[in-house]
PDB file of N, CA and C in Angstrom:
ATOM      1  N   MET Y   1     -25.111   9.948  24.721  1.00  0.00           N
ATOM      2  CA  MET Y   1     -23.574   9.535  24.381  1.00  0.00           C
ATOM      3  C   MET Y   1     -23.005  11.039  23.751  1.00  0.00           C
ATOM      4  N   ASN Y   2     -22.411  11.289  23.667  1.00  0.00           N
ATOM      5  CA  ASN Y   2     -21.766  12.618  24.234  1.00  0.00           C
ATOM      6  C   ASN Y   2     -20.740  12.866  22.869  1.00  0.00           C
ATOM      7  N   PHE Y   3     -20.547  13.022  21.734  1.00  0.00           N
ATOM      8  CA  PHE Y   3     -20.036  12.970  20.778  1.00  0.00           C
ATOM      9  C   PHE Y   3     -19.040  13.919  20.087  1.00  0.00           C
ATOM     10  N   SER Y   4     -17.797  14.209  20.186  1.00  0.00           N
ATOM     11  CA  SER Y   4     -17.191  15.017  20.114  1.00  0.00           C
ATOM     12  C   SER Y   4     -16.150  15.384  18.673  1.00  0.00           C
ATOM     13  N   LYS Y   5     -15.432  15.960  18.074  1.00  0.00           N
ATOM     14  CA  LYS Y   5     -15.122  16.161  16.987  1.00  0.00           C
ATOM     15  C   LYS Y   5     -13.622  14.903  17.347  1.00  0.00           C
ATOM     16  N   ASN Y   6     -13.932  13.924  16.240  1.00  0.00           N
ATOM     17  CA  ASN Y   6     -13.170  13.072  15.876  1.00  0.00           C
ATOM     18  C   ASN Y   6     -12.749  12.130  16.921  1.00  0.00           C
ATOM     19  N   SER Y   7     -14.325  11.860  17.605  1.00  0.00           N
ATOM     20  CA  SER Y   7     -14.089  11.058  18.994  1.00  0.00           C
ATOM     21  C   SER Y   7     -14.314   9.493  18.304  1.00  0.00           C
ATOM     22  N   ILE Y   8     -13.241   8.700  18.979  1.00  0.00           N
ATOM     23  CA  ILE Y   8     -13.505   7.526  19.071  1.00  0.00           C
ATOM     24  C   ILE Y   8     -14.610   6.626  20.259  1.00  0.00           C
ATOM     25  N   ASP Y   9     -15.247   5.842  19.585  1.00  0.00           N
ATOM     26  CA  ASP Y   9     -16.152   5.379  20.529  1.00  0.00           C
ATOM     27  C   ASP Y   9     -16.501   4.179  20.588  1.00  0.00           C
ATOM     28  N   THR Y  10     -16.699   3.136  21.960  1.00  0.00           N
ATOM     29  CA  THR Y  10     -16.967   1.524  21.542  1.00  0.00           C
ATOM     30  C   THR Y  10     -18.502   1.525  21.455  1.00  0.00           C
ATOM     31  N   ILE Y  11     -18.682   0.671  20.584  1.00  0.00           N
ATOM     32  CA  ILE Y  11     -19.904   0.152  20.406  1.00  0.00           C
ATOM     33  C   ILE Y  11     -19.936  -1.797  20.328  1.00  0.00           C
ATOM     34  N   VAL Y  12     -20.713  -2.265  21.375  1.00  0.00           N
ATOM     35  CA  VAL Y  12     -20.560  -3.566  21.448  1.00  0.00           C
ATOM     36  C   VAL Y  12     -21.864  -4.278  21.127  1.00  0.00           C
ATOM     37  N   ASN Y  13     -21.256  -5.044  19.853  1.00  0.00           N
ATOM     38  CA  ASN Y  13     -21.896  -5.636  18.781  1.00  0.00           C
ATOM     39  C   ASN Y  13     -23.093  -7.016  19.410  1.00  0.00           C
ATOM     40  N   LYS Y  14     -23.639  -7.327  18.715  1.00  0.00           N
ATOM     41  CA  LYS Y  14     -24.698  -8.770  19.340  1.00  0.00           C
ATOM     42  C   LYS Y  14     -23.886  -9.860  20.042  1.00  0.00           C
ATOM     43  N   VAL Y  15     -23.077  -9.769  19.193  1.00  0.00           N
ATOM     44  CA  VAL Y  15     -21.817 -10.880  19.811  1.00  0.00           C
ATOM     45  C   VAL Y  15     -21.214 -10.902  21.752  1.00  0.00           C
ATOM     46  N   GLY Y  16     -21.419  -9.197  21.457  1.00  0.00           N
ATOM     47  CA  GLY Y  16     -20.615  -9.130  22.846  1.00  0.00           C
ATOM     48  C   GLY Y  16     -18.850  -8.330  22.773  1.00  0.00           C
ATOM     49  N   GLN Y  17     -19.226  -8.188  21.502  1.00  0.00           N
ATOM     50  CA  GLN Y  17     -17.313  -7.682  20.697  1.00  0.00           C
ATOM     51  C   GLN Y  17     -17.507  -6.195  21.222  1.00  0.00           C
ATOM     52  N   ASP Y  18     -16.497  -5.769  21.599  1.00  0.00           N
ATOM     53  CA  ASP Y  18     -16.483  -4.472  21.072  1.00  0.00           C
ATOM     54  C   ASP Y  18     -15.784  -3.997  19.886  1.00  0.00           C
ATOM     55  N   ILE Y  19     -16.514  -3.121  19.617  1.00  0.00           N
ATOM     56  CA  ILE Y  19     -16.031  -2.521  18.194  1.00  0.00           C
ATOM     57  C   ILE Y  19     -15.883  -1.198  18.120  1.00  0.00           C
ATOM     58  N   HIS Y  20     -14.815  -0.223  17.665  1.00  0.00           N
ATOM     59  CA  HIS Y  20     -14.314   0.655  17.474  1.00  0.00           C
ATOM     60  C   HIS Y  20     -14.705   1.211  16.711  1.00  0.00           C
ATOM     61  N   THR Y  21     -15.382   2.411  16.540  1.00  0.00           N
ATOM     62  CA  THR Y  21     -15.750   2.972  15.664  1.00  0.00           C
ATOM     63  C   THR Y  21     -15.156   5.184  15.696  1.00  0.00           C
ATOM     64  N   GLU Y  22     -14.770   5.402  14.420  1.00  0.00           N
ATOM     65  CA  GLU Y  22     -14.552   6.677  14.895  1.00  0.00           C
ATOM     66  C   GLU Y  22     -15.464   7.332  13.420  1.00  0.00           C
ATOM     67  N   ASN Y  23     -15.756   8.969  14.357  1.00  0.00           N
ATOM     68  CA  ASN Y  23     -17.315   9.827  14.012  1.00  0.00           C
ATOM     69  C   ASN Y  23     -16.000  10.759  13.199  1.00  0.00           C
ATOM     70  N   CYS Y  24     -16.656  11.031  11.879  1.00  0.00           N
ATOM     71  CA  CYS Y  24     -15.384  12.130  11.696  1.00  0.00           C
ATOM     72  C   CYS Y  24     -16.738  13.195  11.539  1.00  0.00           C
ATOM     73  N   TRP Y  25     -16.730  14.270  12.337  1.00  0.00           N
ATOM     74  CA  TRP Y  25     -17.708  15.457  12.063  1.00  0.00           C
ATOM     75  C   TRP Y  25     -17.130  16.341  11.183  1.00  0.00           C
ATOM     76  N   ASP Y  26     -15.788  16.157  10.904  1.00  0.00           N
ATOM     77  CA  ASP Y  26     -15.440  17.661   9.619  1.00  0.00           C
ATOM     78  C   ASP Y  26     -14.866  16.911   9.008  1.00  0.00           C
ATOM     79  N   PRO Y  27     -14.982  16.133   8.328  1.00  0.00           N
ATOM     80  CA  PRO Y  27     -14.098  15.662   7.194  1.00  0.00           C
ATOM     81  C   PRO Y  27     -13.302  16.391   6.386  1.00  0.00           C
ATOM     82  N   GLN Y  28     -12.375  16.132   6.278  1.00  0.00           N
ATOM     83  CA  GLN Y  28     -11.110  16.489   5.439  1.00  0.00           C
ATOM     84  C   GLN Y  28     -10.998  16.875   4.070  1.00  0.00           C
ATOM     85  N   TRP Y  29     -12.010  16.137   3.365  1.00  0.00           N
ATOM     86  CA  TRP Y  29     -11.738  15.838   1.820  1.00  0.00           C
ATOM     87  C   TRP Y  29     -11.870  17.029   1.263  1.00  0.00           C
ATOM     88  N   LYS Y  30     -11.790  17.159   0.047  1.00  0.00           N
ATOM     89  CA  LYS Y  30     -11.131  18.430  -0.518  1.00  0.00           C
ATOM     90  C   LYS Y  30     -11.054  18.137  -2.182  1.00  0.00           C
ATOM     91  N   PRO Y  31     -11.480  19.099  -3.095  1.00  0.00           N
ATOM     92  CA  PRO Y  31     -10.943  18.356  -4.563  1.00  0.00           C
ATOM     93  C   PRO Y  31      -9.442  18.437  -4.576  1.00  0.00           C
ATOM     94  N   ASN Y  32      -9.165  18.004  -5.472  1.00  0.00           N
ATOM     95  CA  ASN Y  32      -7.452  17.717  -5.893  1.00  0.00           C
ATOM     96  C   ASN Y  32      -7.424  18.819  -6.929  1.00  0.00           C
ATOM     97  N   ASP Y  33      -6.184  19.884  -6.911  1.00  0.00           N
ATOM     98  CA  ASP Y  33      -5.935  20.976  -7.126  1.00  0.00           C
ATOM     99  C   ASP Y  33      -5.439  20.901  -8.841  1.00  0.00           C
ATOM    100  N   ASN Y  34      -5.399  21.705  -9.419  1.00  0.00           N
ATOM    101  CA  ASN Y  34      -4.581  21.229 -10.895  1.00  0.00           C
ATOM    102  C   ASN Y  34      -3.086  21.266 -10.613  1.00  0.00           C
ATOM    103  N   ASP Y  35      -2.361  21.765  -9.234  1.00  0.00           N
ATOM    104  CA  ASP Y  35      -0.391  21.649  -9.223  1.00  0.00           C
ATOM    105  C   ASP Y  35      -1.021  19.913  -8.845  1.00  0.00           C
ATOM    106  N   THR Y  36      -1.742  19.241  -8.182  1.00  0.00           N
ATOM    107  CA  THR Y  36      -1.508  18.026  -8.010  1.00  0.00           C
ATOM    108  C   THR Y  36      -2.124  17.024  -8.916  1.00  0.00           C
ATOM    109  N   TRP Y  37      -2.709  17.599 -10.019  1.00  0.00           N
ATOM    110  CA  TRP Y  37      -2.792  16.498 -10.636  1.00  0.00           C
ATOM    111  C   TRP Y  37      -1.780  16.686 -11.663  1.00  0.00           C
ATOM    112  N   SER Y  38      -0.948  18.094 -12.026  1.00  0.00           N
ATOM    113  CA  SER Y  38       0.248  18.113 -12.944  1.00  0.00           C
ATOM    114  C   SER Y  38       1.195  17.437 -12.366  1.00  0.00           C
ATOM    115  N   LEU Y  39       1.458  17.065 -10.841  1.00  0.00           N
ATOM    116  CA  LEU Y  39       2.741  16.480 -10.641  1.00  0.00           C
ATOM    117  C   LEU Y  39       1.936  15.088 -10.639  1.00  0.00           C
ATOM    118  N   VAL Y  40       1.112  14.187 -10.066  1.00  0.00           N
ATOM    119  CA  VAL Y  40       1.040  13.177 -10.920  1.00  0.00           C
ATOM    120  C   VAL Y  40       1.187  12.844 -11.852  1.00  0.00           C
ATOM    121  N   ASN Y  41       0.399  13.600 -13.120  1.00  0.00           N
ATOM    122  CA  ASN Y  41       1.023  13.151 -14.523  1.00  0.00           C
ATOM    123  C   ASN Y  41       2.100  12.990 -14.791  1.00  0.00           C
ATOM    124  N   LEU Y  42       3.145  14.134 -14.151  1.00  0.00           N
ATOM    125  CA  LEU Y  42       4.647  14.210 -14.293  1.00  0.00           C
ATOM    126  C   LEU Y  42       5.152  12.704 -13.685  1.00  0.00           C
ATOM    127  N   LEU Y  43       4.786  12.292 -12.218  1.00  0.00           N
ATOM    128  CA  LEU Y  43       5.142  11.115 -11.627  1.00  0.00           C
ATOM    129  C   LEU Y  43       4.663   9.932 -12.380  1.00  0.00           C
ATOM    130  N   LEU Y  44       3.522  10.065 -13.062  1.00  0.00           N
ATOM    131  CA  LEU Y  44       3.151   8.575 -13.589  1.00  0.00           C
ATOM    132  C   LEU Y  44       4.302   8.489 -14.826  1.00  0.00           C
ATOM    133  N   LEU Y  45       4.958   9.472 -15.328  1.00  0.00           N
ATOM    134  CA  LEU Y  45       5.774   9.292 -16.656  1.00  0.00           C
ATOM    135  C   LEU Y  45       7.299   8.378 -16.330  1.00  0.00           C
ATOM    136  N   GLU Y  46       7.510   8.416 -14.958  1.00  0.00           N
ATOM    137  CA  GLU Y  46       8.294   7.621 -14.248  1.00  0.00           C
ATOM    138  C   GLU Y  46       7.789   6.533 -13.940  1.00  0.00           C
ATOM    139  N   LYS Y  47       9.362   5.461 -13.681  1.00  0.00           N
ATOM    140  CA  LYS Y  47       9.127   4.298 -13.258  1.00  0.00           C
ATOM    141  C   LYS Y  47       8.847   4.279 -11.460  1.00  0.00           C
ATOM    142  N   ILE Y  48       7.829   5.127 -10.839  1.00  0.00           N
ATOM    143  CA  ILE Y  48       7.499   4.544  -9.457  1.00  0.00           C
ATOM    144  C   ILE Y  48       5.785   4.195  -9.322  1.00  0.00           C
ATOM    145  N   ALA Y  49       5.958   3.571  -8.489  1.00  0.00           N
ATOM    146  CA  ALA Y  49       4.373   2.567  -7.557  1.00  0.00           C
ATOM    147  C   ALA Y  49       3.728   3.414  -7.687  1.00  0.00           C
ATOM    148  N   LEU Y  50       2.616   2.955  -7.669  1.00  0.00           N
ATOM    149  CA  LEU Y  50       1.057   3.775  -7.598  1.00  0.00           C
ATOM    150  C   LEU Y  50       1.246   4.217  -6.629  1.00  0.00           C
ATOM    151  N   ALA Y  51       0.933   3.495  -5.122  1.00  0.00           N
ATOM    152  CA  ALA Y  51       1.504   3.685  -3.723  1.00  0.00           C
ATOM    153  C   ALA Y  51       2.335   4.512  -3.158  1.00  0.00           C
ATOM    154  N   GLY Y  52       3.485   4.502  -3.808  1.00  0.00           N
ATOM    155  CA  GLY Y  52       4.519   5.572  -3.876  1.00  0.00           C
ATOM    156  C   GLY Y  52       4.064   6.891  -4.429  1.00  0.00           C
ATOM    157  N   ILE Y  53       3.469   7.055  -5.762  1.00  0.00           N
ATOM    158  CA  ILE Y  53       2.918   8.381  -5.512  1.00  0.00           C
ATOM    159  C   ILE Y  53       1.575   8.837  -4.735  1.00  0.00           C
ATOM    160  N   ALA Y  54       0.707   7.597  -4.615  1.00  0.00           N
ATOM    161  CA  ALA Y  54      -0.097   8.172  -4.171  1.00  0.00           C
ATOM    162  C   ALA Y  54       0.562   8.783  -2.276  1.00  0.00           C
ATOM    163  N   ARG Y  55       1.195   8.073  -1.984  1.00  0.00           N
ATOM    164  CA  ARG Y  55       1.917   8.434  -0.504  1.00  0.00           C
ATOM    165  C   ARG Y  55       2.508   9.823  -0.791  1.00  0.00           C
ATOM    166  N   ALA Y  56       2.900   9.944  -1.666  1.00  0.00           N
ATOM    167  CA  ALA Y  56       4.473  11.388  -2.116  1.00  0.00           C
ATOM    168  C   ALA Y  56       3.036  12.378  -1.966  1.00  0.00           C
ATOM    169  N   THR Y  57       2.073  12.660  -3.342  1.00  0.00           N
ATOM    170  CA  THR Y  57       1.524  13.222  -3.269  1.00  0.00           C
ATOM    171  C   THR Y  57       0.286  13.389  -2.206  1.00  0.00           C
ATOM    172  N   GLY Y  58      -0.508  12.812  -1.837  1.00  0.00           N
ATOM    173  CA  GLY Y  58      -1.401  12.875  -0.321  1.00  0.00           C
ATOM    174  C   GLY Y  58      -2.919  13.048  -1.135  1.00  0.00           C
ATOM    175  N   VAL Y  59      -2.713  12.278  -1.693  1.00  0.00           N
ATOM    176  CA  VAL Y  59      -3.590  11.755  -3.011  1.00  0.00           C
ATOM    177  C   VAL Y  59      -4.305  10.329  -2.784  1.00  0.00           C
ATOM    178  N   SER Y  60      -5.790   9.782  -2.661  1.00  0.00           N
ATOM    179  CA  SER Y  60      -6.034   8.355  -2.312  1.00  0.00           C
ATOM    180  C   SER Y  60      -5.691   7.519  -3.221  1.00  0.00           C
ATOM    181  N   GLU Y  61      -5.229   6.133  -3.099  1.00  0.00           N
ATOM    182  CA  GLU Y  61      -5.089   4.975  -4.163  1.00  0.00           C
ATOM    183  C   GLU Y  61      -6.103   4.349  -5.049  1.00  0.00           C
ATOM    184  N   SER Y  62      -7.393   5.126  -4.466  1.00  0.00           N
ATOM    185  CA  SER Y  62      -8.965   4.851  -5.415  1.00  0.00           C
ATOM    186  C   SER Y  62      -9.025   6.002  -6.628  1.00  0.00           C
ATOM    187  N   TRP Y  63      -8.338   6.863  -5.912  1.00  0.00           N
ATOM    188  CA  TRP Y  63      -8.211   8.158  -6.718  1.00  0.00           C
ATOM    189  C   TRP Y  63      -7.293   8.439  -7.978  1.00  0.00           C
ATOM    190  N   LEU Y  64      -6.543   7.824  -7.532  1.00  0.00           N
ATOM    191  CA  LEU Y  64      -5.245   7.571  -8.391  1.00  0.00           C
ATOM    192  C   LEU Y  64      -4.943   6.827  -9.512  1.00  0.00           C
ATOM    193  N   GLN Y  65      -6.096   5.370  -8.982  1.00  0.00           N
ATOM    194  CA  GLN Y  65      -6.268   4.485  -9.855  1.00  0.00           C
ATOM    195  C   GLN Y  65      -7.092   4.753 -11.401  1.00  0.00           C
ATOM    196  N   ASP Y  66      -7.896   5.752 -10.536  1.00  0.00           N
ATOM    197  CA  ASP Y  66      -9.390   5.719 -10.944  1.00  0.00           C
ATOM    198  C   ASP Y  66      -8.855   6.885 -12.409  1.00  0.00           C
ATOM    199  N   HIS Y  67      -7.718   7.919 -11.970  1.00  0.00           N
ATOM    200  CA  HIS Y  67      -6.765   8.596 -12.928  1.00  0.00           C
ATOM    201  C   HIS Y  67      -6.274   8.097 -13.635  1.00  0.00           C
ATOM    202  N   VAL Y  68      -5.612   7.620 -13.349  1.00  0.00           N
ATOM    203  CA  VAL Y  68      -4.891   6.149 -14.330  1.00  0.00           C
ATOM    204  C   VAL Y  68      -5.710   5.586 -15.216  1.00  0.00           C
ATOM    205  N   ASN Y  69      -6.664   4.942 -14.993  1.00  0.00           N
ATOM    206  CA  ASN Y  69      -7.760   4.475 -15.803  1.00  0.00           C
ATOM    207  C   ASN Y  69      -8.040   5.747 -17.003  1.00  0.00           C
ATOM    208  N   ALA Y  70      -8.321   6.813 -16.546  1.00  0.00           N
ATOM    209  CA  ALA Y  70      -9.097   7.870 -17.356  1.00  0.00           C
ATOM    210  C   ALA Y  70      -7.882   8.027 -18.329  1.00  0.00           C
ATOM    211  N   CYS Y  71      -6.272   7.999 -17.922  1.00  0.00           N
ATOM    212  CA  CYS Y  71      -5.619   8.379 -18.956  1.00  0.00           C
ATOM    213  C   CYS Y  71      -5.473   7.075 -20.277  1.00  0.00           C
ATOM    214  N   TYR Y  72      -5.569   6.237 -19.191  1.00  0.00           N
ATOM    215  CA  TYR Y  72      -5.616   5.064 -20.616  1.00  0.00           C
ATOM    216  C   TYR Y  72      -5.926   4.825 -21.011  1.00  0.00           C
ATOM    217  N   LYS Y  73      -7.638   5.496 -21.141  1.00  0.00           N
ATOM    218  CA  LYS Y  73      -8.541   5.561 -22.111  1.00  0.00           C
ATOM    219  C   LYS Y  73      -8.413   6.063 -23.189  1.00  0.00           C
ATOM    220  N   THR Y  74      -7.648   7.850 -23.225  1.00  0.00           N
ATOM    221  CA  THR Y  74      -8.003   8.541 -24.183  1.00  0.00           C
ATOM    222  C   THR Y  74      -6.193   7.760 -24.898  1.00  0.00           C
ATOM    223  N   VAL Y  75      -5.989   6.789 -24.548  1.00  0.00           N
ATOM    224  CA  VAL Y  75      -4.166   6.442 -25.397  1.00  0.00           C
ATOM    225  C   VAL Y  75      -5.205   5.988 -26.717  1.00  0.00           C
ATOM    226  N   PRO Y  76      -4.488   6.550 -27.858  1.00  0.00           N
ATOM    227  CA  PRO Y  76      -5.046   5.452 -29.270  1.00  0.00           C
ATOM    228  C   PRO Y  76      -4.618   3.916 -28.959  1.00  0.00           C
ATOM    229  N   LYS Y  77      -5.124   2.937 -29.758  1.00  0.00           N
ATOM    230  CA  LYS Y  77      -5.011   2.142 -29.550  1.00  0.00           C
ATOM    231  C   LYS Y  77      -4.516   1.099 -30.620  1.00  0.00           C
ATOM    232  N   ALA Y  78      -4.722   2.164 -32.060  1.00  0.00           N
ATOM    233  CA  ALA Y  78      -3.668   2.030 -32.856  1.00  0.00           C
ATOM    234  C   ALA Y  78      -2.450   2.949 -33.492  1.00  0.00           C
ATOM    235  N   ALA Y  79      -1.294   1.766 -34.065  1.00  0.00           N
ATOM    236  CA  ALA Y  79      -0.449   2.969 -33.726  1.00  0.00           C
ATOM    237  C   ALA Y  79      -0.406   3.273 -35.439  1.00  0.00           C
ATOM    238  N   ASP Y  80      -0.039   5.009 -35.343  1.00  0.00           N
ATOM    239  CA  ASP Y  80       0.076   5.433 -36.909  1.00  0.00           C
ATOM    240  C   ASP Y  80       1.751   5.063 -37.642  1.00  0.00           C
ATOM    241  N   VAL Y  81       1.507   4.244 -38.585  1.00  0.00           N
ATOM    242  CA  VAL Y  81       2.227   4.076 -39.712  1.00  0.00           C
ATOM    243  C   VAL Y  81       2.609   4.732 -40.417  1.00  0.00           C
ATOM    244  N   VAL Y  82       3.751   5.095 -40.427  1.00  0.00           N
ATOM    245  CA  VAL Y  82       4.355   5.977 -41.707  1.00  0.00           C
ATOM    246  C   VAL Y  82       4.775   5.117 -43.067  1.00  0.00           C
ATOM    247  N   PRO Y  83       4.430   4.804 -44.071  1.00  0.00           N
ATOM    248  CA  PRO Y  83       5.129   4.031 -45.374  1.00  0.00           C
ATOM    249  C   PRO Y  83       6.512   4.510 -45.442  1.00  0.00           C
ATOM    250  N   LYS Y  84       7.346   3.429 -45.698  1.00  0.00           N
ATOM    251  CA  LYS Y  84       8.802   4.146 -46.313  1.00  0.00           C
ATOM    252  C   LYS Y  84       8.678   3.804 -48.138  1.00  0.00           C
ATOM    253  N   PRO Y  85       9.258   5.512 -48.730  1.00  0.00           N
ATOM    254  CA  PRO Y  85       9.155   5.162 -50.079  1.00  0.00           C
ATOM    255  C   PRO Y  85       9.990   4.299 -50.740  1.00  0.00           C
ATOM    256  N   LYS Y  86       9.951   3.441 -51.709  1.00  0.00           N
ATOM    257  CA  LYS Y  86       9.718   2.069 -52.520  1.00  0.00           C
ATOM    258  C   LYS Y  86      11.308   2.758 -52.949  1.00  0.00           C
ATOM    259  N   SER Y  87      13.058   1.883 -52.620  1.00  0.00           N
ATOM    260  CA  SER Y  87      13.563   1.703 -53.426  1.00  0.00           C
ATOM    261  C   SER Y  87      14.089   0.898 -53.559  1.00  0.00           C
ATOM    262  N   LYS Y  88      15.379   0.755 -54.624  1.00  0.00           N
ATOM    263  CA  LYS Y  88      16.071  -0.380 -55.095  1.00  0.00           C
ATOM    264  C   LYS Y  88      17.010  -0.869 -53.470  1.00  0.00           C
ATOM    265  N   LEU Y  89      16.909  -2.044 -53.413  1.00  0.00           N
ATOM    266  CA  LEU Y  89      17.476  -2.935 -52.453  1.00  0.00           C
ATOM    267  C   LEU Y  89      19.076  -2.764 -52.973  1.00  0.00           C
ATOM    268  N   ASN Y  90      19.766  -2.575 -51.855  1.00  0.00           N
ATOM    269  CA  ASN Y  90      21.785  -2.950 -51.907  1.00  0.00           C
ATOM    270  C   ASN Y  90      21.869  -4.263 -51.337  1.00  0.00           C
ATOM    271  N   VAL Y  91      22.487  -4.825 -51.554  1.00  0.00           N
ATOM    272  CA  VAL Y  91      22.967  -6.207 -50.841  1.00  0.00           C
ATOM    273  C   VAL Y  91      24.781  -5.919 -50.779  1.00  0.00           C
ATOM    274  N   GLN Y  92      25.240  -6.437 -49.523  1.00  0.00           N
ATOM    275  CA  GLN Y  92      26.733  -5.835 -49.419  1.00  0.00           C
ATOM    276  C   GLN Y  92      27.181  -8.227 -48.881  1.00  0.00           C
ATOM    277  N   MET Y  93      27.904  -7.406 -49.360  1.00  0.00           N
ATOM    278  CA  MET Y  93      28.635  -8.567 -49.811  1.00  0.00           C
ATOM    279  C   MET Y  93      28.775  -9.622 -48.359  1.00  0.00           C
ATOM    280  N   ASP Y  94      29.029  -8.796 -47.043  1.00  0.00           N
ATOM    281  CA  ASP Y  94      29.099  -9.505 -46.209  1.00  0.00           C
ATOM    282  C   ASP Y  94      28.044 -10.410 -45.644  1.00  0.00           C
ATOM    283  N   GLU Y  95      26.810  -9.799 -46.196  1.00  0.00           N
ATOM    284  CA  GLU Y  95      25.505 -10.196 -45.912  1.00  0.00           C
ATOM    285  C   GLU Y  95      25.315 -11.481 -46.583  1.00  0.00           C
ATOM    286  N   LEU Y  96      25.997 -11.573 -47.715  1.00  0.00           N
ATOM    287  CA  LEU Y  96      25.976 -13.460 -48.252  1.00  0.00           C
ATOM    288  C   LEU Y  96      25.911 -14.001 -47.578  1.00  0.00           C
TER     289      LEU Y  96
END
């Protein structure tokens, strides 16, 4: 069988059906650079679906979901409450 770069080959399985497989000898995977990370973080602040962000930035949906989960873990779970100073309550006449 002669394999070439990104060739599609037909393999016959045990039942006799044709299965098309793609052989990728030169994968195009590369790590995401800092510009992509910052763009994704800015887009996450907007009301945009994750699928749209993945499509616009060129990252995979699984990477984006992992990135969102990692960002979510860094958010504190408790809110910081600042107590107000106690003072005298004023009641207005229209509130009676």
